[in-house]
mmCIF file of C-alpha atoms in Angstrom:
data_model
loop_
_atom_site.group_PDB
_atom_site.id
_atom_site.type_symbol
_atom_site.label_atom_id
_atom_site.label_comp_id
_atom_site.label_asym_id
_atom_site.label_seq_id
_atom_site.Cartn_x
_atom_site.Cartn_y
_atom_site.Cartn_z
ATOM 1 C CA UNK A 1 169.248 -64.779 98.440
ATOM 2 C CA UNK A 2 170.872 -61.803 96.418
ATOM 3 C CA UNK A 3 168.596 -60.419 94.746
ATOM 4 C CA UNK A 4 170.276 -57.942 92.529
ATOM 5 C CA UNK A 5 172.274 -61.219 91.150
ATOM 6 C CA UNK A 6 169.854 -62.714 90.577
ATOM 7 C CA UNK A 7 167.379 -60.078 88.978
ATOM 8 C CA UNK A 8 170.461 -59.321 86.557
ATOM 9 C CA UNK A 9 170.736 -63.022 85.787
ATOM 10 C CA UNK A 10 166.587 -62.719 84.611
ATOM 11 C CA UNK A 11 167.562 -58.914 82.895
ATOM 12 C CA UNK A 12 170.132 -60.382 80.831
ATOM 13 C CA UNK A 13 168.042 -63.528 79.476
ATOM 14 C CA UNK A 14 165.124 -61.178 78.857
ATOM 15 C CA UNK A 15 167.191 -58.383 77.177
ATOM 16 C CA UNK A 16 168.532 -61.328 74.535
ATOM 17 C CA UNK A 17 165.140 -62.996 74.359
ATOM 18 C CA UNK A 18 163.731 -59.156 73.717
ATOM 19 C CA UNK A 19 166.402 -58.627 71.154
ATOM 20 C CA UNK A 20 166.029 -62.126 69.392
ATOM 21 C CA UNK A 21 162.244 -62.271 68.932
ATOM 22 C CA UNK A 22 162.177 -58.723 68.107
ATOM 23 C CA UNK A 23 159.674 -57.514 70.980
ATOM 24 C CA UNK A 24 157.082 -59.933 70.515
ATOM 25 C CA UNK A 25 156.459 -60.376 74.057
ATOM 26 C CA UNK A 26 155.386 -56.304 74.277
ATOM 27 C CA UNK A 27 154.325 -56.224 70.582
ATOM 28 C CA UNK A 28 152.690 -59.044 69.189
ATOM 29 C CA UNK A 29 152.181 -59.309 65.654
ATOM 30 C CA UNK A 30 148.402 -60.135 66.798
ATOM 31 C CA UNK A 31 147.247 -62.215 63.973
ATOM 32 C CA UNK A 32 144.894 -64.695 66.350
ATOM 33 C CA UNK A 33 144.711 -62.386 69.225
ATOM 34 C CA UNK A 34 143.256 -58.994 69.818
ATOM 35 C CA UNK A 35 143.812 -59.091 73.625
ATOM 36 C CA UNK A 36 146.076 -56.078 74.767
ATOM 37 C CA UNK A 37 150.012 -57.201 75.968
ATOM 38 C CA UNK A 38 149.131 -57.302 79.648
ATOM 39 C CA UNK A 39 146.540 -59.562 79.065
ATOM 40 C CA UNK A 40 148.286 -62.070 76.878
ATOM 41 C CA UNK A 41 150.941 -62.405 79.549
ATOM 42 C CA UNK A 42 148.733 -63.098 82.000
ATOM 43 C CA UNK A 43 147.683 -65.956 79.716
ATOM 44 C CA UNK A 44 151.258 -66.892 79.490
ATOM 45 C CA UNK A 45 151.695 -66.724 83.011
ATOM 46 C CA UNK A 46 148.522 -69.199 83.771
ATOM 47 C CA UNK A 47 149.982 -71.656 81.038
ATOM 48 C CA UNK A 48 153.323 -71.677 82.884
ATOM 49 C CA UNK A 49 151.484 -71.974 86.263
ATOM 50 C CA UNK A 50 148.980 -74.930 84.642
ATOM 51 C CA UNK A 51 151.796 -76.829 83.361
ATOM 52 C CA UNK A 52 153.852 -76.843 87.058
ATOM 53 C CA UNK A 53 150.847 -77.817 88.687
ATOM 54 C CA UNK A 54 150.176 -80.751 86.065
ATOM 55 C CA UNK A 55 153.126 -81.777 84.497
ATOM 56 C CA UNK A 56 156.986 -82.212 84.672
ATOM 57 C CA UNK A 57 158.676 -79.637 82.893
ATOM 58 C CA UNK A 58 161.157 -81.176 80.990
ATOM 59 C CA UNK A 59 164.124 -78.742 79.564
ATOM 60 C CA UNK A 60 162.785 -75.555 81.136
ATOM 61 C CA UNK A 61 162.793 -74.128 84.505
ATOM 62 C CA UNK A 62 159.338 -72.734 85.122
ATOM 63 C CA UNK A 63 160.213 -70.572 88.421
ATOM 64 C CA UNK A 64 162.962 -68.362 86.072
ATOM 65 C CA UNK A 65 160.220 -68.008 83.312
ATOM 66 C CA UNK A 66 157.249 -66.941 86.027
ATOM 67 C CA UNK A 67 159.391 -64.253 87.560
ATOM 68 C CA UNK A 68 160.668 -63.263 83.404
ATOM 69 C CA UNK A 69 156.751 -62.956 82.579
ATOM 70 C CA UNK A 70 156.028 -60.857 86.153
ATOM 71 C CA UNK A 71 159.081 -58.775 84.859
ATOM 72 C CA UNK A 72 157.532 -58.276 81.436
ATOM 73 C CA UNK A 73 154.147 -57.753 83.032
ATOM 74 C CA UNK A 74 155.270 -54.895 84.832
ATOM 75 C CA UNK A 75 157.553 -53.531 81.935
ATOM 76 C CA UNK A 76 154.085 -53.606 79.522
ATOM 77 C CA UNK A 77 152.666 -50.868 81.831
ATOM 78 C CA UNK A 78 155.410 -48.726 81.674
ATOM 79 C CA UNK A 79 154.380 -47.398 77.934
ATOM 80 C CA UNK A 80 155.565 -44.105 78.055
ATOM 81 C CA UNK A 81 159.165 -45.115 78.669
ATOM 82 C CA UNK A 82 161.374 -45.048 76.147
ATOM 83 C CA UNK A 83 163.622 -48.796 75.986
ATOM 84 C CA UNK A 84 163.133 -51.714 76.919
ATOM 85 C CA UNK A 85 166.014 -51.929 78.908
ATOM 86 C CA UNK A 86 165.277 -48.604 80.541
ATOM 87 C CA UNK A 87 161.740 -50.250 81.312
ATOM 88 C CA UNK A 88 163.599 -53.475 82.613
ATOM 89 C CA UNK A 89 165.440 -51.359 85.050
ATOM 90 C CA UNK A 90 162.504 -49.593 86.502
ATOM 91 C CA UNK A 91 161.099 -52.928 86.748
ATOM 92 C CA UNK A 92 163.728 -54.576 88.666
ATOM 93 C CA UNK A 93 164.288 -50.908 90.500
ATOM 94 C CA UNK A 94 160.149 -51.669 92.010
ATOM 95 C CA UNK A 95 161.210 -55.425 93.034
ATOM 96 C CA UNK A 96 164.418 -54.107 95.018
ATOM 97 C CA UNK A 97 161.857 -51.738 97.112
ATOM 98 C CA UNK A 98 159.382 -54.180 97.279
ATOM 99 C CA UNK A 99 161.983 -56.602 98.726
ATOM 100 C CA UNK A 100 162.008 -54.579 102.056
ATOM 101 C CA UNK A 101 158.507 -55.891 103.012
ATOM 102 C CA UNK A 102 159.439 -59.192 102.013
ATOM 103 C CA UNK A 103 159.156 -61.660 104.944
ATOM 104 C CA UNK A 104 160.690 -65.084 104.789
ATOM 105 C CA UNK A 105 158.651 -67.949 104.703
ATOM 106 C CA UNK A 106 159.259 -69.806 108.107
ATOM 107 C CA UNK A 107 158.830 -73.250 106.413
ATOM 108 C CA UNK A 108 157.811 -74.007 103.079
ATOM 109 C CA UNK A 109 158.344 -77.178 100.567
ATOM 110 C CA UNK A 110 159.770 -75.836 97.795
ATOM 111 C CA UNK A 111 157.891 -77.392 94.351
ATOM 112 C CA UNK A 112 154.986 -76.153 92.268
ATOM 113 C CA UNK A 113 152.541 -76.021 94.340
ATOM 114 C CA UNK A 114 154.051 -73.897 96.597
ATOM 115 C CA UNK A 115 154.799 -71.830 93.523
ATOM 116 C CA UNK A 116 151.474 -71.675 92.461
ATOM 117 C CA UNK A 117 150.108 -70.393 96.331
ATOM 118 C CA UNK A 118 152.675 -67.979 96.234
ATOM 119 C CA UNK A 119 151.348 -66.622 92.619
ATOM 120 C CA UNK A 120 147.631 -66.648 93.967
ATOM 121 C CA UNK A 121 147.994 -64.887 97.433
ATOM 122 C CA UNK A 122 150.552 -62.190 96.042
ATOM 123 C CA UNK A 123 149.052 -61.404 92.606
ATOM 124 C CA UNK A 124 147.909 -57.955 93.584
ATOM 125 C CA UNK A 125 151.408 -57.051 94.101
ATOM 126 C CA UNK A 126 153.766 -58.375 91.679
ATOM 127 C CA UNK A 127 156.985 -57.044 92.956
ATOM 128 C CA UNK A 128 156.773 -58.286 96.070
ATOM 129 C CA UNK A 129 155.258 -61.646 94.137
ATOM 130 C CA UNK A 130 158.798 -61.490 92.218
ATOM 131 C CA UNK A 131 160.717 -61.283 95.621
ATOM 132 C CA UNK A 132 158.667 -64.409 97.276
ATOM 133 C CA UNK A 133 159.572 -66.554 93.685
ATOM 134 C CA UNK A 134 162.884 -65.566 93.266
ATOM 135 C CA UNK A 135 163.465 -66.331 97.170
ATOM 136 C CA UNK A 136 161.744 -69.789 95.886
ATOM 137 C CA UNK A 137 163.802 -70.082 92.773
ATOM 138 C CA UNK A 138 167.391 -69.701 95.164
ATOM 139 C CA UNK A 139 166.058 -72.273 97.143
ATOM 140 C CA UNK A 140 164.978 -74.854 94.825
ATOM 141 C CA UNK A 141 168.373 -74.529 93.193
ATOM 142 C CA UNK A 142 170.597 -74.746 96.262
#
């Protein structure tokens, strides 16, 4: 797995998505919801998660849009900082130190469940939750 790679392959579809819906994912326009930004991508996150446990995604790659939501997770508690992409880097900055206590799986099947134990037991630490899926992500691909 390289990481960096692969965590500017994630910064670069986030920075166009950022710039092409105008923020949304950090500032809602909040016309049906109320809930603060971390908490509506946690809902996004457990949509993505329910529909790789239940369904096939079809045109979409649900480990790449997990780890982009964990990414803006950590980015919408990071207020005080001035850019996005500033925010982005101190984001992906956490997940490169996290990835020292990452430990390799010594067998896994790659697939959605997996996925989904991987979100549940490391939730409490998203950076090193980032590491474990895009470790998963390389995988599945290869």
């Amino acid at each position: 797995m390289n990481l960096d790679k692969e965590l500017d392959t994630i910064s670069t579809m986030l920075i166009a998505k950022n710039r092409a819906y105008g923020n949304s994912a950090l500032d809602p326009i909040r016309i049906f919801s109320t809930a603060d930004t971390s908490e509506q991508i946690r809902v996004r996150l457990d949509d993505k998660l329910s529909r790789l446990s239940r369904g096939k995604p079809e045109g979409e790659d649900p480990l790449f849009d997990l780890i982009g939501y964990l990414l803006l997770l950590q980015i919408a508690s990071f207020d005080a900082w001035p850019s996005f992409e500033i925010r982005l880097r101190r984001a992906c900055a956490l997940v490169v130190e996290a990835s020292a206590r990452f430990e390799p799986p010594m067998m896994r099947t790659p697939g959605a469940a997996t996925a989904v134990q991987i979100c549940a037991y490391f939730k409490n630490d998203p950076s090193l939750l980032i590491v474990h899926l895009i470790d998963l992500w390389t995988e599945v691909r290869a």
